[in-house]
Coordinates of C-alpha atoms in Angstrom, one line a residue:
M1 CA 83.6 25.5 14.5
P2 CA 80.3 24.3 16.0
K3 CA 80.5 23.4 19.5
T4 CA 78.9 19.8 18.8
A5 CA 82.0 19.2 16.6
D6 CA 84.0 20.3 19.8
H7 CA 82.6 18.1 21.9
A8 CA 82.6 15.3 19.6
R9 CA 86.2 16.1 19.6
R10 CA 86.4 15.8 23.1
V11 CA 84.3 12.8 24.0
L12 CA 84.7 10.7 21.2
P13 CA 88.4 9.2 21.8
S14 CA 87.8 8.4 24.9
G15 CA 84.5 7.1 24.7
L16 CA 85.6 4.9 22.1
T17 CA 88.7 3.7 24.5
G18 CA 86.3 2.8 27.2
L19 CA 84.0 0.7 24.8
A20 CA 87.0 -1.1 23.4
A21 CA 88.3 -1.4 26.8
V22 CA 84.6 -3.1 28.6
A23 CA 84.8 -5.4 25.0
C24 CA 88.2 -6.6 25.6
A25 CA 87.6 -7.5 29.4
A26 CA 84.1 -9.0 28.6
C27 CA 86.0 -11.0 25.8
C28 CA 88.5 -12.0 28.4
A29 CA 85.6 -13.1 31.0
I30 CA 83.5 -15.2 28.5
P31 CA 86.0 -18.3 29.9
L32 CA 85.5 -17.5 33.3
L33 CA 81.6 -17.1 32.9
L34 CA 81.3 -20.3 31.1
A35 CA 83.7 -22.0 33.8
A36 CA 81.0 -20.5 36.7
G37 CA 77.9 -21.8 34.8
V38 CA 76.9 -18.1 34.0
L39 CA 77.1 -18.6 30.3
S40 CA 76.0 -21.7 28.9
G41 CA 77.7 -23.4 25.8
A42 CA 75.1 -21.4 23.1
G43 CA 76.1 -18.6 24.9
W44 CA 79.9 -19.1 24.5
A45 CA 79.0 -20.1 20.9
A46 CA 77.5 -16.6 19.8
A47 CA 79.7 -14.2 22.2
G48 CA 82.7 -16.3 21.5
A49 CA 82.3 -15.7 17.9
W50 CA 81.5 -11.9 17.8
M51 CA 83.2 -10.5 20.8
P52 CA 87.0 -10.7 20.0
G53 CA 86.0 -8.9 16.2
I54 CA 84.0 -6.3 18.1
A55 CA 87.0 -5.6 20.6
I56 CA 89.1 -5.0 17.3
A57 CA 87.3 -3.0 15.5
L58 CA 86.3 -0.6 18.7
A59 CA 90.4 -0.4 19.8
A60 CA 90.6 0.6 15.6
L61 CA 87.8 3.2 15.7
A62 CA 89.8 4.5 18.7
G63 CA 92.9 4.4 17.3
G64 CA 91.5 6.7 14.5
A65 CA 89.3 9.0 16.6
W66 CA 92.5 9.7 18.6
W67 CA 94.3 10.1 15.3
W68 CA 91.8 12.6 14.1
T69 CA 91.5 14.6 17.2
A70 CA 95.3 15.1 17.2
R71 CA 95.3 15.7 13.3
R72 CA 92.3 18.2 13.5
R73 CA 94.0 20.5 16.8
H74 CA 94.0 24.0 16.5
H75 CA 97.4 25.6 16.8
G76 CA 97.6 28.7 18.9
G77 CA 100.7 30.6 17.5
C78 CA 98.7 31.8 14.3
A79 CA 95.7 33.7 16.5
G80 CA 95.4 37.2 15.2
G81 CA 98.4 36.9 12.2
T82 CA 98.2 38.3 8.9
S83 CA 100.2 35.5 7.1
C84 CA 97.9 32.8 8.2
G85 CA 94.6 31.6 7.1
C86 CA 93.0 32.7 10.7
S87 CA 93.6 36.3 10.0
T88 CA 90.6 38.3 10.3
S89 CA 92.0 41.4 8.6
S90 CA 93.2 41.2 4.7
P91 CA 97.3 41.3 4.4
A92 CA 98.9 44.0 3.7

């Protein structure tokens, strides 16, 4: 397996989880930013409409990435055996 796939397998779930957490925090901060005057009514209309959807989509992608990582994990009990698919020699 190429090293880029191994790297993606390690980084993708945690990266997506981090992005989902940031999107969720931003979604929760929108009302506070509106009350503080940092965000205008037009900003609320724009961000309030799509930010919850982005947070949910990122959370779903993070869950899928965690599932993909756990499903594709190599099990070490097979290394070098003759009765498994990772054997380098032909079976006797």
